[in-house]
Amino acid sequence: MDATDSVSPAGTGAAEAAGAQPIGAVPAGAGPTGAGPADAWHAGAGPADADPAGAGRRGRVVGLALACHPGPALAVTALGCALALGSGLDGPRSALVTAAVLTGQLSVGWCNDAYDARRDADAGRRGKPAADGTVEARAVWAAAAVAFVLCVPLSLACGALAGAVHLAAVTAAWLYNLRLKATALSWLPYVAGFGALPTAVALSLPGGPWPRWWTVTAGALLGFAAHLADTLPDIAADRAAGIRGLPHRLGVRGTRLLLPAPLLCATAVLAFGPPGPVDAGGAAALVLAGAAALAGPALGRRWRKAALAGAVAVAAADLALLLARGASGA
């Protein structure tokens, strides 16, 4: 699951909107002759006078949307939706699974930004609405709580066991935000969350079948890789802030060297795990995964998000391979 520290590139525009002043406000007496401010309102100046509040509300709404880490949240939600549809769930059931995953991801993203608001402000990080004043941290906390509350019934509606697995993964992501991300166990919520997603989808099927072992294993490996790739560009800044997760202990060089291993292993599990020989799709996925896994870290010195882009490319190839072979339970 996405409990990452991904930094949305947007946010500065929202901050400006939140503090924007009205342009061309109507001065007193600008209405009919002798009209004062009250008369100017009735003459039509009211909407102009209301602009600051409207701009502030728009800025807060945009800031709240950006504070949920929309990129990772939508990516994981799309993954859950694809797994649900690929497993054979009907439209309404797939929509239910998607809604459960979305609310869980929103809660995790908002929790992350709210909890890190003070540290992000001290570090001068841009694109962090809870830290730059676009939206108050308490409002982000409230949004996180509401999303989590909504996630509970939506998850359980997918089935008691499926819901329990998904809620456990969301809880692990909250624990990452609040505690584990600064410890040597920072990888654990990622492994648990990404492994839990295909498990919860399979258990949502009629009869609640257990997922195939290779889908869970591949998901866990991709989760581990996602943690390394997402943290890699920010290791130096995070260390300065006192964060000592696994990638920070490995360092930039160690993390860059380790990253290809879980990416290649995830693809190999999906290619060799199902019974029978490796088909053309599996071989192609292995080649693509090898190229992307090695190119991403190698280009990291020129593009700070190269490793993450490589991980996303491998994950996309793995998802296509998984869906081609069926994402349902046993």
Tab-separated table of C-alpha atoms in Angstrom:
chain	number	residue	atom	x	y	z
A	1	MET	CA	0.000	0.000	0.000
A	2	ASP	CA	0.907	3.479	-0.603
A	3	ALA	CA	2.262	4.831	2.673
A	4	THR	CA	5.002	6.581	0.952
A	5	ASP	CA	6.664	9.982	1.371
A	6	SER	CA	6.210	10.878	-2.281
A	7	VAL	CA	6.268	14.640	-2.737
A	8	SER	CA	3.683	16.011	-5.111
A	9	PRO	CA	5.323	18.514	-7.478
A	10	ALA	CA	2.274	20.736	-7.294
A	11	GLY	CA	1.205	22.844	-4.380
A	12	THR	CA	2.851	26.234	-4.700
A	13	GLY	CA	0.070	27.507	-6.922
A	14	ALA	CA	-2.477	26.387	-4.374
A	15	ALA	CA	-0.589	28.256	-1.671
A	16	GLU	CA	-0.698	31.415	-3.721
A	17	ALA	CA	-4.406	30.983	-4.347
A	18	ALA	CA	-5.044	30.601	-0.652
A	19	GLY	CA	-3.527	34.005	0.054
A	20	ALA	CA	-4.665	35.811	-3.077
A	21	GLN	CA	-6.098	39.306	-2.660
A	22	PRO	CA	-9.123	40.507	-4.664
A	23	ILE	CA	-8.224	42.285	-7.872
A	24	GLY	CA	-10.198	45.320	-8.872
A	25	ALA	CA	-12.222	45.569	-5.670
A	26	VAL	CA	-14.894	48.258	-5.912
A	27	PRO	CA	-13.985	51.256	-3.727
A	28	ALA	CA	-16.527	53.050	-1.580
A	29	GLY	CA	-18.746	55.297	-3.638
A	30	ALA	CA	-17.988	53.546	-6.898
A	31	GLY	CA	-21.623	52.657	-7.360
A	32	PRO	CA	-24.348	55.192	-8.022
A	33	THR	CA	-23.697	58.755	-6.871
A	34	GLY	CA	-23.326	58.919	-3.101
A	35	ALA	CA	-23.469	55.178	-2.703
A	36	GLY	CA	-21.559	53.789	0.252
A	37	PRO	CA	-20.187	50.291	0.757
A	38	ALA	CA	-23.573	48.839	1.664
A	39	ASP	CA	-25.171	50.416	-1.394
A	40	ALA	CA	-22.292	49.144	-3.534
A	41	TRP	CA	-23.100	45.590	-2.386
A	42	HIS	CA	-26.693	45.941	-3.531
A	43	ALA	CA	-25.448	47.516	-6.731
A	44	GLY	CA	-23.565	44.334	-7.576
A	45	ALA	CA	-20.209	44.734	-5.859
A	46	GLY	CA	-20.907	41.844	-3.466
A	47	PRO	CA	-19.305	39.081	-5.560
A	48	ALA	CA	-16.065	41.081	-5.836
A	49	ASP	CA	-15.992	41.606	-2.077
A	50	ALA	CA	-16.583	37.873	-1.590
A	51	ASP	CA	-13.581	36.897	-3.709
A	52	PRO	CA	-11.088	36.579	-0.824
A	53	ALA	CA	-13.240	34.015	0.967
A	54	GLY	CA	-13.923	32.168	-2.264
A	55	ALA	CA	-10.267	32.139	-3.225
A	56	GLY	CA	-9.366	30.932	0.254
A	57	ARG	CA	-11.892	28.097	0.071
A	58	ARG	CA	-10.660	27.071	-3.359
A	59	GLY	CA	-7.086	27.167	-2.132
A	60	ARG	CA	-7.918	24.986	0.860
A	61	VAL	CA	-9.794	22.470	-1.275
A	62	VAL	CA	-6.900	22.245	-3.728
A	63	GLY	CA	-4.439	22.021	-0.858
A	64	LEU	CA	-6.413	19.227	0.757
A	65	ALA	CA	-6.504	17.353	-2.550
A	66	LEU	CA	-2.733	17.689	-2.951
A	67	ALA	CA	-2.071	16.686	0.658
A	68	CYS	CA	-3.445	13.181	0.073
A	69	HIS	CA	-0.454	12.335	-2.179
A	70	PRO	CA	-2.730	11.980	-5.221
A	71	GLY	CA	-0.162	10.245	-7.439
A	72	PRO	CA	0.517	7.218	-5.217
A	73	ALA	CA	-3.091	7.146	-3.980
A	74	LEU	CA	-4.517	6.957	-7.499
A	75	ALA	CA	-1.829	4.502	-8.642
A	76	VAL	CA	-2.580	2.012	-5.858
A	77	THR	CA	-6.329	2.495	-6.353
A	78	ALA	CA	-5.964	1.811	-10.082
A	79	LEU	CA	-3.956	-1.304	-9.237
A	80	GLY	CA	-6.699	-2.518	-6.918
A	81	CYS	CA	-9.344	-1.831	-9.570
A	82	ALA	CA	-7.359	-3.686	-12.235
A	83	LEU	CA	-6.869	-6.678	-9.947
A	84	ALA	CA	-10.569	-6.723	-9.103
A	85	LEU	CA	-11.671	-6.628	-12.735
A	86	GLY	CA	-8.977	-9.116	-13.763
A	87	SER	CA	-10.002	-11.551	-11.040
A	88	GLY	CA	-13.504	-11.842	-12.455
A	89	LEU	CA	-15.413	-9.673	-9.981
A	90	ASP	CA	-18.495	-8.056	-11.495
A	91	GLY	CA	-18.824	-4.307	-11.932
A	92	PRO	CA	-20.541	-3.422	-8.634
A	93	ARG	CA	-18.200	-5.648	-6.622
A	94	SER	CA	-15.156	-4.235	-8.367
A	95	ALA	CA	-16.418	-0.702	-7.659
A	96	LEU	CA	-16.784	-1.627	-3.986
A	97	VAL	CA	-13.210	-2.940	-3.818
A	98	THR	CA	-11.968	0.183	-5.609
A	99	ALA	CA	-13.808	2.471	-3.190
A	100	ALA	CA	-12.360	0.616	-0.204
A	101	VAL	CA	-8.827	0.914	-1.587
A	102	LEU	CA	-9.308	4.595	-2.450
A	103	THR	CA	-10.555	5.604	0.999
A	104	GLY	CA	-7.717	3.663	2.601
A	105	GLN	CA	-5.135	5.386	0.420
A	106	LEU	CA	-6.644	8.815	1.065
A	107	SER	CA	-6.465	8.233	4.811
A	108	VAL	CA	-2.824	7.167	4.591
A	109	GLY	CA	-1.789	10.107	2.411
A	110	TRP	CA	-3.516	12.696	4.587
A	111	CYS	CA	-2.111	11.112	7.736
A	112	ASN	CA	1.376	11.346	6.243
A	113	ASP	CA	1.157	15.034	5.375
A	114	ALA	CA	-0.537	16.020	8.639
A	115	TYR	CA	1.988	14.188	10.790
A	116	ASP	CA	4.976	15.560	8.858
A	117	ALA	CA	3.661	19.136	8.587
A	118	ARG	CA	5.954	20.654	11.217
A	119	ARG	CA	9.051	18.824	9.975
A	120	ASP	CA	8.286	19.690	6.337
A	121	ALA	CA	7.852	23.350	7.287
A	122	ASP	CA	11.162	23.381	9.138
A	123	ALA	CA	12.865	21.775	6.138
A	124	GLY	CA	11.281	24.269	3.733
A	125	ARG	CA	9.807	21.526	1.539
A	126	ARG	CA	7.721	22.858	-1.318
A	127	GLY	CA	4.520	21.238	-2.497
A	128	LYS	CA	3.423	20.341	1.043
A	129	PRO	CA	0.065	22.095	1.646
A	130	ALA	CA	-0.103	21.246	5.355
A	131	ALA	CA	3.358	22.736	5.847
A	132	ASP	CA	3.147	25.881	3.697
A	133	GLY	CA	-0.116	27.152	5.146
A	134	THR	CA	-2.388	26.306	2.246
A	135	VAL	CA	-4.473	24.123	4.535
A	136	GLU	CA	-4.311	23.665	8.299
A	137	ALA	CA	-2.802	20.445	9.620
A	138	ARG	CA	-5.859	19.825	11.785
A	139	ALA	CA	-8.065	19.911	8.684
A	140	VAL	CA	-5.815	17.307	7.064
A	141	TRP	CA	-6.015	15.177	10.218
A	142	ALA	CA	-9.815	15.453	10.100
A	143	ALA	CA	-9.856	14.376	6.449
A	144	ALA	CA	-7.625	11.398	7.267
A	145	ALA	CA	-9.950	10.330	10.083
A	146	VAL	CA	-13.067	10.621	7.915
A	147	ALA	CA	-11.454	8.616	5.111
A	148	PHE	CA	-10.406	5.891	7.534
A	149	VAL	CA	-13.897	5.719	9.056
A	150	LEU	CA	-15.380	5.343	5.560
A	151	CYS	CA	-12.788	2.701	4.700
A	152	VAL	CA	-13.954	0.387	7.499
A	153	PRO	CA	-17.496	-0.417	6.254
A	154	LEU	CA	-16.411	-0.370	2.617
A	155	SER	CA	-13.687	-2.918	3.328
A	156	LEU	CA	-15.910	-5.184	5.426
A	157	ALA	CA	-18.600	-5.049	2.736
A	158	CYS	CA	-16.135	-6.905	0.486
A	159	GLY	CA	-16.263	-9.800	2.960
A	160	ALA	CA	-15.249	-10.154	6.599
A	161	LEU	CA	-11.880	-11.763	5.876
A	162	ALA	CA	-11.133	-9.596	2.848
A	163	GLY	CA	-12.016	-6.496	4.841
A	164	ALA	CA	-9.869	-7.547	7.775
A	165	VAL	CA	-6.868	-8.089	5.493
A	166	HIS	CA	-7.307	-4.715	3.834
A	167	LEU	CA	-7.823	-2.855	7.100
A	168	ALA	CA	-4.731	-4.510	8.539
A	169	ALA	CA	-2.748	-3.215	5.558
A	170	VAL	CA	-4.130	0.322	5.996
A	171	THR	CA	-3.323	0.197	9.706
A	172	ALA	CA	0.228	-0.890	8.892
A	173	ALA	CA	0.546	2.115	6.572
A	174	TRP	CA	-0.590	4.434	9.382
A	175	LEU	CA	2.007	2.827	11.650
A	176	TYR	CA	4.608	3.545	8.982
A	177	ASN	CA	3.665	7.221	8.996
A	178	LEU	CA	3.563	7.534	12.761
A	179	ARG	CA	6.500	5.390	13.768
A	180	LEU	CA	8.025	2.710	11.537
A	181	LYS	CA	9.335	4.944	8.767
A	182	ALA	CA	12.149	6.119	11.064
A	183	THR	CA	13.191	2.579	12.013
A	184	ALA	CA	14.917	-0.395	10.394
A	185	LEU	CA	11.428	-1.903	9.889
A	186	SER	CA	10.387	0.857	7.487
A	187	TRP	CA	10.052	-1.726	4.700
A	188	LEU	CA	7.513	-3.878	6.572
A	189	PRO	CA	4.319	-1.844	5.918
A	190	TYR	CA	5.132	-1.729	2.205
A	191	VAL	CA	5.643	-5.480	2.016
A	192	ALA	CA	2.484	-6.124	4.031
A	193	GLY	CA	0.390	-3.613	2.104
A	194	PHE	CA	1.353	-4.671	-1.416
A	195	GLY	CA	1.065	-8.329	-0.487
A	196	ALA	CA	-2.326	-7.757	1.102
A	197	LEU	CA	-3.863	-6.119	-1.966
A	198	PRO	CA	-4.116	-9.246	-4.171
A	199	THR	CA	-5.067	-11.213	-1.065
A	200	ALA	CA	-7.996	-8.927	-0.266
A	201	VAL	CA	-9.144	-8.949	-3.896
A	202	ALA	CA	-9.080	-12.748	-4.095
A	203	LEU	CA	-10.943	-13.080	-0.792
A	204	SER	CA	-13.635	-10.756	-2.180
A	205	LEU	CA	-14.565	-13.372	-4.780
A	206	PRO	CA	-17.582	-15.640	-4.168
A	207	GLY	CA	-16.522	-18.342	-1.751
A	208	GLY	CA	-13.498	-16.292	-0.605
A	209	PRO	CA	-10.727	-18.351	-2.255
A	210	TRP	CA	-7.145	-17.829	-1.125
A	211	PRO	CA	-4.929	-16.080	-3.666
A	212	ARG	CA	-2.224	-17.844	-5.596
A	213	TRP	CA	1.049	-17.752	-3.726
A	214	TRP	CA	2.931	-16.076	-6.552
A	215	THR	CA	0.578	-13.078	-6.653
A	216	VAL	CA	1.105	-12.391	-2.955
A	217	THR	CA	4.865	-12.953	-3.152
A	218	ALA	CA	5.245	-10.724	-6.201
A	219	GLY	CA	3.149	-8.017	-4.552
A	220	ALA	CA	5.295	-8.106	-1.415
A	221	LEU	CA	8.496	-7.863	-3.469
A	222	LEU	CA	7.133	-4.923	-5.447
A	223	GLY	CA	6.201	-3.247	-2.184
A	224	PHE	CA	9.757	-3.613	-0.930
A	225	ALA	CA	11.066	-2.172	-4.203
A	226	ALA	CA	8.578	0.708	-4.034
A	227	HIS	CA	9.888	1.653	-0.594
A	228	LEU	CA	13.480	1.721	-1.810
A	229	ALA	CA	12.679	3.624	-5.013
A	230	ASP	CA	10.432	6.186	-3.366
A	231	THR	CA	12.873	6.925	-0.546
A	232	LEU	CA	16.045	7.010	-2.654
A	233	PRO	CA	15.836	10.654	-3.868
A	234	ASP	CA	15.224	11.992	-0.346
A	235	ILE	CA	17.714	9.976	1.702
A	236	ALA	CA	19.995	12.941	2.460
A	237	ALA	CA	17.158	15.285	3.462
A	238	ASP	CA	15.457	12.580	5.532
A	239	ARG	CA	18.678	11.796	7.360
A	240	ALA	CA	19.057	15.467	8.247
A	241	ALA	CA	15.535	15.325	9.716
A	242	GLY	CA	16.466	12.336	11.876
A	243	ILE	CA	14.745	9.610	9.852
A	244	ARG	CA	16.645	6.335	9.922
A	245	GLY	CA	14.619	3.860	7.898
A	246	LEU	CA	16.186	0.927	6.097
A	247	PRO	CA	17.138	2.900	2.928
A	248	HIS	CA	18.717	5.616	5.071
A	249	ARG	CA	20.816	3.005	6.863
A	250	LEU	CA	21.874	1.490	3.536
A	251	GLY	CA	22.719	4.882	2.089
A	252	VAL	CA	22.233	6.119	-1.471
A	253	ARG	CA	24.749	3.698	-2.970
A	254	GLY	CA	23.490	0.670	-1.060
A	255	THR	CA	19.846	1.420	-1.847
A	256	ARG	CA	20.619	1.955	-5.532
A	257	LEU	CA	22.474	-1.359	-5.729
A	258	LEU	CA	19.752	-3.285	-3.875
A	259	LEU	CA	16.765	-1.904	-5.787
A	260	PRO	CA	17.010	-4.084	-8.937
A	261	ALA	CA	16.915	-7.293	-6.884
A	262	PRO	CA	13.270	-7.166	-5.649
A	263	LEU	CA	12.085	-5.843	-9.017
A	264	LEU	CA	13.647	-8.735	-10.922
A	265	CYS	CA	12.570	-11.263	-8.297
A	266	ALA	CA	8.938	-10.092	-8.493
A	267	THR	CA	8.882	-10.563	-12.256
A	268	ALA	CA	10.630	-13.932	-11.987
A	269	VAL	CA	8.042	-15.140	-9.462
A	270	LEU	CA	5.211	-14.214	-11.820
A	271	ALA	CA	6.977	-15.770	-14.810
A	272	PHE	CA	8.061	-19.041	-13.172
A	273	GLY	CA	5.447	-19.404	-10.414
A	274	PRO	CA	2.452	-20.668	-12.428
A	275	PRO	CA	2.571	-24.285	-13.607
A	276	GLY	CA	4.053	-24.968	-17.025
A	277	PRO	CA	6.881	-23.451	-19.005
A	278	VAL	CA	7.553	-19.735	-19.237
A	279	ASP	CA	5.603	-18.338	-22.189
A	280	ALA	CA	6.506	-15.460	-24.494
A	281	GLY	CA	4.770	-12.951	-22.254
A	282	GLY	CA	6.770	-14.064	-19.244
A	283	ALA	CA	10.047	-13.889	-21.174
A	284	ALA	CA	9.231	-10.413	-22.483
A	285	ALA	CA	8.338	-9.226	-18.985
A	286	LEU	CA	11.647	-10.548	-17.659
A	287	VAL	CA	13.601	-8.680	-20.340
A	288	LEU	CA	11.692	-5.446	-19.737
A	289	ALA	CA	12.022	-5.783	-15.976
A	290	GLY	CA	15.751	-6.336	-16.252
A	291	ALA	CA	16.247	-3.297	-18.457
A	292	ALA	CA	14.030	-0.989	-16.382
A	293	ALA	CA	15.340	-2.214	-13.053
A	294	LEU	CA	18.940	-1.563	-14.044
A	295	ALA	CA	18.370	1.647	-16.009
A	296	GLY	CA	16.358	3.367	-13.279
A	297	PRO	CA	19.043	3.366	-10.575
A	298	ALA	CA	21.793	4.010	-13.149
A	299	LEU	CA	20.095	7.233	-14.318
A	300	GLY	CA	19.421	8.373	-10.781
A	301	ARG	CA	22.297	10.857	-10.755
A	302	ARG	CA	20.722	12.818	-13.621
A	303	TRP	CA	17.049	12.419	-12.739
A	304	ARG	CA	16.131	12.060	-9.081
A	305	LYS	CA	12.959	10.100	-9.820
A	306	ALA	CA	14.567	7.714	-12.339
A	307	ALA	CA	14.622	4.782	-9.919
A	308	LEU	CA	10.950	5.278	-9.074
A	309	ALA	CA	10.080	5.521	-12.777
A	310	GLY	CA	11.921	2.253	-13.392
A	311	ALA	CA	10.043	0.600	-10.550
A	312	VAL	CA	6.720	1.819	-11.961
A	313	ALA	CA	7.628	0.427	-15.399
A	314	VAL	CA	8.431	-2.975	-13.905
A	315	ALA	CA	5.215	-2.919	-11.852
A	316	ALA	CA	3.208	-2.162	-14.999
A	317	ALA	CA	4.817	-5.081	-16.833
A	318	ASP	CA	4.167	-7.353	-13.865
A	319	LEU	CA	0.541	-6.275	-13.676
A	320	ALA	CA	0.050	-6.992	-17.365
A	321	LEU	CA	1.628	-10.410	-16.898
A	322	LEU	CA	-0.526	-11.130	-13.855
A	323	LEU	CA	-3.739	-10.092	-15.573
A	324	ALA	CA	-2.875	-12.157	-18.637
A	325	ARG	CA	-2.582	-15.243	-16.442
A	326	GLY	CA	-5.531	-14.413	-14.232
A	327	ALA	CA	-5.507	-12.562	-10.928
A	328	SER	CA	-8.114	-14.638	-9.117
A	329	GLY	CA	-7.710	-16.993	-6.234
A	330	ALA	CA	-6.578	-20.595	-6.313
